[in-house]
XYZ file of C-alpha atoms in Angstrom:
554
model
C 45.130 83.982 119.153
C 43.333 87.137 120.633
C 44.518 86.294 123.972
C 47.964 85.672 122.726
C 48.042 89.196 121.040
C 46.946 90.956 124.203
C 49.497 88.855 126.099
C 52.060 90.432 123.968
C 50.808 94.185 124.205
C 51.182 93.630 128.125
C 54.521 92.652 127.844
C 55.498 95.637 125.652
C 53.672 98.122 128.143
C 55.821 96.380 130.969
C 58.969 97.060 129.314
C 57.990 100.642 128.698
C 57.347 101.013 132.238
C 60.456 99.174 133.240
C 62.460 101.448 130.989
C 61.378 104.544 132.799
C 61.390 103.404 136.222
C 65.272 101.955 135.736
C 66.354 105.422 134.692
C 64.464 107.079 137.769
C 66.080 105.168 139.992
C 69.332 105.543 138.263
C 68.893 109.438 138.422
C 67.522 109.632 141.778
C 65.218 112.911 140.814
C 62.519 113.578 138.359
C 62.512 116.750 136.176
C 59.326 118.800 135.294
C 58.244 116.284 132.492
C 57.424 112.969 133.904
C 58.972 111.388 130.870
C 62.059 113.185 131.579
C 65.091 110.763 133.397
C 68.578 112.218 134.174
C 71.374 110.195 135.007
C 74.733 111.002 135.700
C 77.129 108.921 133.780
C 79.838 106.801 135.614
C 82.913 108.621 133.756
C 81.227 111.473 131.897
C 83.216 113.003 129.113
C 83.187 116.588 129.902
C 81.982 116.079 133.627
C 78.714 117.001 132.807
C 75.169 115.463 133.280
C 74.043 112.812 131.154
C 70.090 112.226 130.511
C 67.905 109.884 129.006
C 64.258 110.623 127.805
C 61.380 108.741 126.381
C 59.507 110.536 124.004
C 55.777 111.209 125.010
C 54.505 109.315 122.011
C 56.738 106.444 122.263
C 53.895 103.897 122.244
C 55.395 100.899 120.559
C 53.727 99.505 117.357
C 51.639 96.156 117.556
C 54.232 93.412 117.867
C 53.982 90.572 115.467
C 52.826 87.157 117.289
C 55.465 85.203 118.437
C 56.264 81.760 116.865
C 54.567 78.945 118.509
C 57.557 76.763 118.544
C 59.753 79.252 120.664
C 59.133 82.398 122.813
C 62.245 84.539 123.423
C 63.064 85.784 126.974
C 62.312 89.434 127.869
C 61.433 92.124 125.093
C 63.397 94.218 122.649
C 61.976 97.256 124.952
C 63.617 96.143 128.278
C 66.846 95.132 126.069
C 66.862 98.620 124.833
C 66.211 100.104 128.314
C 68.902 98.392 129.932
C 71.467 99.399 126.821
C 70.892 102.948 127.174
C 70.891 103.337 130.855
C 74.386 101.570 130.722
C 75.223 104.147 128.060
C 74.452 107.170 129.790
C 76.379 105.904 132.956
C 79.516 105.068 130.388
C 79.267 101.444 131.647
C 80.646 99.905 128.511
C 80.833 96.273 130.311
C 77.068 96.183 130.948
C 76.450 97.514 127.230
C 78.755 94.649 125.986
C 76.781 92.057 127.520
C 73.744 93.239 125.766
C 75.269 93.101 122.481
C 75.234 90.397 120.071
C 79.075 89.377 119.147
C 80.309 92.563 120.356
C 83.709 93.370 118.395
C 86.737 93.234 120.979
C 87.465 97.135 121.090
C 83.757 97.430 121.909
C 84.695 99.726 124.799
C 87.586 101.393 122.994
C 85.529 102.401 120.320
C 83.163 104.216 122.792
C 85.908 105.907 124.696
C 87.898 107.108 121.447
C 84.058 108.644 120.205
C 83.879 110.212 123.515
C 87.584 111.512 123.731
C 87.152 113.071 120.030
C 83.606 114.633 120.683
C 84.650 116.032 124.301
C 80.866 116.549 124.908
C 80.234 118.425 128.431
C 76.579 116.662 128.652
C 74.752 113.652 126.853
C 70.987 113.615 126.368
C 69.309 110.587 124.798
C 65.769 110.789 123.603
C 64.154 107.217 122.483
C 61.632 106.911 119.938
C 59.012 104.619 118.742
C 60.129 100.685 118.920
C 59.251 99.330 115.220
C 58.860 95.125 115.139
C 60.191 94.648 111.988
C 59.865 90.597 112.107
C 58.897 88.169 114.309
C 62.291 88.237 116.055
C 64.105 91.565 115.110
C 63.111 95.293 115.959
C 64.556 98.856 115.714
C 64.567 101.887 118.101
C 65.418 105.404 116.721
C 66.769 107.696 118.995
C 68.319 111.167 119.286
C 71.667 112.290 120.759
C 71.986 115.693 122.089
C 75.385 116.584 123.011
C 76.493 119.649 124.652
C 79.920 120.754 122.856
C 82.245 123.275 124.015
C 81.634 126.682 122.289
C 79.422 125.173 119.372
C 76.063 124.474 121.326
C 74.113 121.518 121.081
C 75.152 118.686 118.708
C 71.916 116.721 117.670
C 71.841 113.740 115.329
C 69.785 110.629 114.938
C 70.537 107.121 115.047
C 68.986 103.687 115.318
C 69.556 100.497 117.636
C 68.870 97.185 116.099
C 67.652 94.299 118.057
C 67.411 90.736 117.096
C 66.745 87.310 119.105
C 69.791 85.248 119.514
C 69.386 82.163 121.497
C 66.130 82.995 122.697
C 67.398 86.280 124.141
C 66.897 89.808 122.863
C 70.157 91.125 121.876
C 71.526 94.720 120.195
C 72.979 94.005 116.988
C 75.790 96.701 117.173
C 77.593 98.684 114.647
C 79.517 102.090 114.871
C 76.756 103.561 113.372
C 74.936 103.488 116.568
C 77.599 105.823 117.821
C 76.974 108.033 114.458
C 75.163 107.042 111.634
C 78.033 107.919 109.293
C 80.646 105.531 110.981
C 81.013 102.715 109.291
C 82.918 99.560 110.319
C 86.461 100.396 110.958
C 85.713 104.114 110.779
C 85.782 106.552 113.790
C 85.208 110.020 115.113
C 88.294 112.335 114.718
C 88.712 116.274 116.314
C 90.877 118.270 114.354
C 92.119 121.615 115.407
C 93.405 123.698 112.481
C 96.105 126.287 113.064
C 96.389 129.844 112.211
C 100.177 129.569 111.427
C 102.883 131.326 113.029
C 101.583 134.257 114.973
C 103.799 137.608 114.409
C 104.061 140.244 117.156
C 101.273 142.878 117.232
C 100.851 146.213 118.906
C 99.408 146.073 122.311
C 96.190 147.080 120.878
C 96.391 143.924 118.438
C 97.204 146.082 115.576
C 100.015 145.150 112.991
C 102.916 147.236 113.382
C 103.292 150.320 111.494
C 105.025 149.673 108.120
C 108.571 150.871 107.953
C 108.588 152.085 111.375
C 111.975 151.102 112.478
C 110.807 148.327 114.705
C 111.195 145.300 111.935
C 114.541 143.823 113.297
C 112.721 143.575 116.924
C 109.590 141.596 115.318
C 111.919 139.531 113.580
C 114.104 138.928 116.814
C 111.254 138.065 119.119
C 110.482 135.510 116.817
C 114.006 134.024 116.196
C 114.820 133.962 119.996
C 111.732 132.087 120.858
C 110.327 134.800 122.848
C 107.319 135.106 120.950
C 105.773 131.779 119.933
C 106.369 130.612 116.488
C 104.109 127.767 116.324
C 100.462 128.330 115.333
C 97.639 128.096 117.655
C 93.986 126.588 116.729
C 91.691 128.567 115.149
C 88.368 126.384 116.098
C 87.913 122.644 115.813
C 86.233 120.262 113.601
C 84.716 116.739 114.165
C 85.130 114.407 111.223
C 84.055 110.991 110.375
C 86.952 108.918 108.922
C 85.809 105.699 107.092
C 88.228 103.362 105.324
C 88.749 104.111 101.784
C 86.478 107.589 101.822
C 87.317 111.175 102.450
C 86.815 112.520 105.704
C 83.457 114.238 106.285
C 83.076 116.962 108.665
C 79.789 116.511 110.935
C 80.263 119.273 113.320
C 82.487 122.452 113.383
C 83.460 125.451 115.434
C 85.122 128.768 114.227
C 85.560 131.508 116.543
C 84.549 134.878 115.245
C 87.653 136.637 115.711
C 90.951 135.003 114.756
C 94.044 135.332 117.292
C 95.650 138.700 116.645
C 98.986 137.762 117.477
C 101.553 137.966 120.394
C 101.092 141.011 122.015
C 103.898 143.428 122.708
C 104.166 146.389 124.813
C 104.513 148.782 121.921
C 101.598 151.243 121.659
C 100.763 152.154 117.858
C 100.590 155.835 118.267
C 103.733 156.100 119.991
C 105.510 154.046 117.693
C 104.071 156.183 114.765
C 105.211 159.271 116.420
C 108.464 157.891 117.269
C 109.214 156.686 113.577
C 108.004 160.162 111.986
C 110.062 161.951 114.632
C 113.192 160.683 112.730
C 112.144 161.713 109.283
C 115.444 163.047 107.755
C 117.846 161.277 110.083
C 119.817 158.672 108.329
C 121.452 156.995 111.232
C 119.727 157.551 114.706
C 117.161 155.595 116.974
C 114.558 156.653 119.463
C 113.207 154.488 122.129
C 110.446 155.098 124.742
C 109.557 153.103 127.683
C 106.865 153.389 130.480
C 108.591 154.326 133.707
C 106.099 152.481 136.049
C 106.358 149.287 134.421
C 109.702 149.265 131.993
C 107.234 148.433 128.961
C 108.818 149.334 125.984
C 106.284 151.629 124.242
C 108.314 152.418 120.882
C 111.505 151.556 119.100
C 112.334 153.544 116.167
C 116.033 151.988 114.799
C 117.822 153.473 111.805
C 121.317 152.431 113.086
C 120.844 148.879 111.302
C 119.940 145.534 112.942
C 119.017 145.879 116.437
C 121.375 148.729 116.941
C 118.698 150.845 119.577
C 119.165 147.697 121.787
C 122.489 146.179 121.246
C 125.013 148.797 119.767
C 126.633 150.557 122.590
C 128.257 154.368 122.328
C 129.623 156.745 124.655
C 126.664 158.104 126.395
C 128.459 161.346 126.799
C 127.070 163.904 129.419
C 123.748 161.968 129.567
C 125.782 159.636 131.998
C 126.122 162.459 134.470
C 122.659 161.393 135.539
C 124.190 158.370 137.013
C 127.489 160.263 138.355
C 124.714 162.897 140.064
C 122.926 160.026 141.489
C 126.271 158.750 143.178
C 127.040 162.331 144.333
C 123.785 162.692 145.755
C 123.872 159.236 147.501
C 127.103 160.568 149.312
C 126.410 163.738 150.782
C 125.593 166.244 148.443
C 122.249 167.863 147.353
C 121.184 169.783 144.205
C 121.904 173.208 145.821
C 125.457 172.327 146.961
C 127.853 174.940 146.012
C 130.172 174.306 143.313
C 132.958 175.045 140.821
C 132.324 175.118 137.181
C 135.424 176.494 135.778
C 136.608 176.156 131.999
C 139.158 173.416 132.808
C 140.260 171.189 135.511
C 143.787 169.814 136.002
C 143.607 166.471 137.634
C 146.479 166.281 140.230
C 149.562 164.580 138.577
C 147.401 163.841 135.593
C 145.719 165.382 132.583
C 143.456 168.314 132.125
C 139.620 168.271 131.591
C 138.193 170.914 129.534
C 134.440 172.370 129.580
C 132.634 172.020 126.109
C 134.029 175.373 124.241
C 135.842 176.208 127.418
C 132.825 177.379 129.182
C 133.586 178.953 132.740
C 130.411 179.311 134.783
C 132.434 180.064 138.286
C 130.642 178.959 141.638
C 127.409 177.667 140.805
C 124.856 175.088 142.593
C 124.985 171.213 141.494
C 121.766 171.820 139.820
C 123.071 174.416 137.522
C 126.130 172.597 136.879
C 124.091 169.458 135.704
C 122.079 171.827 133.709
C 124.809 173.550 131.835
C 126.427 170.235 131.415
C 129.706 171.255 133.360
C 132.465 168.497 132.834
C 134.896 170.111 134.870
C 132.494 170.079 138.007
C 131.691 166.298 137.626
C 135.192 165.324 136.836
C 136.375 167.147 139.805
C 133.895 165.898 142.388
C 134.074 162.386 141.072
C 137.865 162.428 141.824
C 137.382 164.126 145.322
C 134.182 162.431 146.760
C 133.996 159.073 144.729
C 135.894 155.965 143.625
C 136.118 153.645 141.153
C 133.992 151.269 142.728
C 131.501 153.752 143.734
C 130.725 154.918 140.333
C 130.805 151.186 138.773
C 128.138 150.214 141.809
C 126.133 153.111 140.873
C 126.051 152.349 137.108
C 125.362 148.753 138.065
C 122.379 150.085 139.797
C 120.871 151.807 136.638
C 121.328 148.321 134.676
C 124.967 148.637 133.530
C 126.486 145.335 132.848
C 123.043 143.684 132.822
C 121.130 141.698 129.811
C 117.966 143.136 129.501
C 116.227 139.512 129.207
C 113.187 138.629 127.226
C 114.705 139.486 124.189
C 114.873 143.075 124.972
C 118.604 143.196 124.303
C 121.459 144.722 126.594
C 122.301 147.629 128.650
C 125.601 149.358 129.022
C 129.066 148.454 130.170
C 131.566 150.306 132.333
C 135.194 148.833 133.045
C 136.763 149.745 136.642
C 138.687 152.869 135.996
C 142.360 152.051 136.505
C 143.353 155.722 137.301
C 142.298 159.047 138.004
C 142.048 160.000 134.277
C 139.902 157.221 133.415
C 137.661 157.952 136.296
C 137.483 161.516 135.099
C 136.640 160.736 131.887
C 133.699 158.240 132.667
C 132.180 160.720 135.186
C 130.859 162.649 131.948
C 130.133 159.464 129.717
C 133.541 159.143 127.757
C 136.410 156.791 128.879
C 135.512 153.346 129.101
C 131.732 153.790 129.672
C 129.253 152.664 126.711
C 125.479 152.393 126.761
C 122.554 151.370 124.112
C 119.796 153.798 123.653
C 117.435 151.374 125.167
C 119.811 151.515 128.413
C 119.626 155.300 128.614
C 115.824 155.524 128.191
C 115.705 153.151 131.295
C 117.879 155.297 133.159
C 115.427 158.313 132.360
C 112.742 156.256 133.437
C 114.314 155.293 136.427
C 114.431 158.856 137.526
C 110.860 159.594 136.677
C 109.381 156.419 138.600
C 112.022 156.305 141.453
C 113.030 152.838 140.642
C 115.068 151.394 137.773
C 113.141 148.673 136.160
C 114.403 146.133 133.210
C 112.934 146.180 129.820
C 109.402 144.488 129.184
C 108.636 143.805 125.377
C 105.724 141.395 125.923
C 102.316 142.362 127.161
C 100.442 139.100 127.203
C 103.065 136.887 128.931
C 106.205 136.742 130.805
C 109.353 137.092 128.883
C 111.417 134.045 128.188
C 114.460 134.134 130.406
C 115.182 135.473 133.844
C 114.672 139.176 134.114
C 116.843 141.316 136.321
C 115.596 142.732 139.518
C 114.003 146.102 139.980
C 116.303 148.482 142.077
C 114.575 151.237 143.757
C 116.494 154.837 143.967
C 116.972 156.400 147.445
C 114.255 158.998 147.666
C 116.456 161.871 148.288
C 118.796 160.569 145.051
C 115.134 160.519 142.844
C 113.722 163.851 144.146
C 117.171 165.451 143.585
C 117.851 163.857 140.138
C 114.269 164.892 138.839
C 114.938 168.600 140.041
C 118.180 168.415 138.047
C 116.621 167.516 134.722
C 113.813 169.729 135.143
C 116.545 172.337 135.177
C 117.901 171.118 132.079
C 114.709 171.886 130.134
C 113.767 174.962 131.829
C 117.457 177.022 132.107
C 119.995 174.676 130.754
C 121.172 173.120 127.597
C 117.714 172.094 126.193
C 116.056 175.394 127.378
C 113.915 177.241 124.669
C 114.251 173.996 122.295
C 110.448 173.392 121.554
C 109.910 170.657 124.196
C 106.561 170.256 125.464
C 105.850 171.983 129.194
C 106.587 169.231 131.814
C 109.735 167.510 129.902
C 112.557 167.067 131.730
C 115.874 165.582 130.592
C 119.705 165.632 130.054
C 121.411 166.231 126.831
C 124.719 164.422 125.824
C 127.304 164.936 123.145
C 129.830 162.386 122.928
C 133.156 162.116 121.260
C 133.756 159.311 118.508
C 137.115 157.526 119.400
C 137.335 156.826 115.556
C 137.769 160.481 114.743
C 134.513 160.940 113.292
C 131.900 163.898 114.135
C 130.249 163.747 117.759
C 127.072 161.456 118.632
C 124.219 163.384 119.801
C 122.010 162.147 122.907
C 119.009 163.660 124.691
C 117.272 161.458 127.309
C 114.377 162.369 129.569
C 110.752 161.891 130.305
C 107.124 163.534 130.470
C 104.534 161.986 132.541
C 104.669 158.125 132.427
C 106.931 158.040 129.436
C 110.605 158.304 129.128
C 112.770 157.914 125.791
C 116.259 158.232 124.808
C 117.190 159.962 121.217
C 120.285 159.207 119.519
C 121.934 160.086 116.296
C 125.020 158.839 115.180
C 127.407 161.490 114.408
C 124.500 163.836 114.747
C 126.688 166.399 116.299
C 125.604 167.975 120.134
C 122.406 166.923 121.953
C 121.002 170.272 121.635
C 121.303 170.511 118.016
C 120.406 167.117 116.739
C 118.904 165.235 119.664
C 116.290 167.657 121.539
C 114.765 168.488 118.180
C 113.918 165.130 117.537
C 112.511 164.614 120.829
C 110.199 167.772 120.526
C 108.660 166.432 117.364
C 108.054 162.956 119.183
C 106.585 164.448 122.206
C 104.192 167.133 120.338
C 102.827 163.819 118.132
C 101.442 162.198 121.129
């Protein structure tokens, strides 16, 4: 009897030795601890290393003596060693061969568990073998799984073994995968959503309340430019067993929840734009960044999305585009021109100046600064034609949709006669523009390149954007000189605008018989803007003071 007990201990010790050597063979390397064995899995769930470790104190308990009638093949240690080695390699076929009556979906249950866990690596630490009977045994083990964001997920399980047909086999249940999983149960990954993400400012703040941007936020959501479905805010691993409520076994929640879809709107600029319109019943202020086309602010009291979609005669602000065509066709800001009180179109109507002002012979720069209708009507008739003016307007975005949910620009039908051509030259006739469109015109002058509006900061806007259009260098330089003259010596001089502001005033007739519309477009540094006041009167009287309040608040 004593010899038989000694023999049993030798068999167990050999099993432990086989266990360690088997792992060493698979890993091909040995870690600092001689008990640590690393083995790459055949198809790791997360692509990371999989490891197996014997506890330093993993000496087996004394085994009961085998019955004299039979002696099973091998030992529970050897079967467990082979099973764990196959597990860390994801060799489910080899594992199945070691299991007594494995379920048909044995491999599928393991794959589904790994698909839910998404572990980057797996480490199995084996404890002490416990002989629970002559032909049964149990080995506790610990799984350490490296989970994305959540760190190490550690839990304990047990592997049960029994003699079947004189062979030690694993008596498998889903609890081997996780102790809370019962037959028919599974591990499930859930990813709760934060709900629809509303647009926010570039810095991640909610839009200022009652700032005139509400319709634009709704449009980004409704037009599909900004995502309307929620995004995952963390995840959870749950054990779902038949007839039982789900049990969360691991979860991760980020410290910071998603802030929303970032627009290009700057919070401080938006506040300044909204406050600048205080006291204005129907008007709009749009600000953009010339170097990128990003929309920095939109304060709209026109109703709906009027600042982006409602077109008005731009009045003398359109002289910026007419001047670009004249500069591209041989004139310079210093060219000598006439600014009479009125100009008679040959065989057609007479064009008057505002309040019949007569400035005589001046430079083109001065005519622009003083907003001489007669000068631009005559030069357009004599030096340009309908196609030239239409093409120049298109280079500034007229006739283009802005894309990305930003809205539309202006429109200009080809003038069919000299009267229409003359009227279009100073922003009346058939020419129409949105406040956004005219803000982009001012931005093009500052940067030297017309760019489409960009409403979103984090991702490319949905839809195809129009191409940028560079201005000839002499045109851009000439326009900057002329717009600076407007604020220094022209119609916007002495109106309280901050130093460094350049722009163009505009007063547009309302064809429906109402009071004139007021415009002022301009730029200061890398910020361009358009101010529009419906039935506000003159650009200098109504729009320029709003621009001054806006710029001083920045």
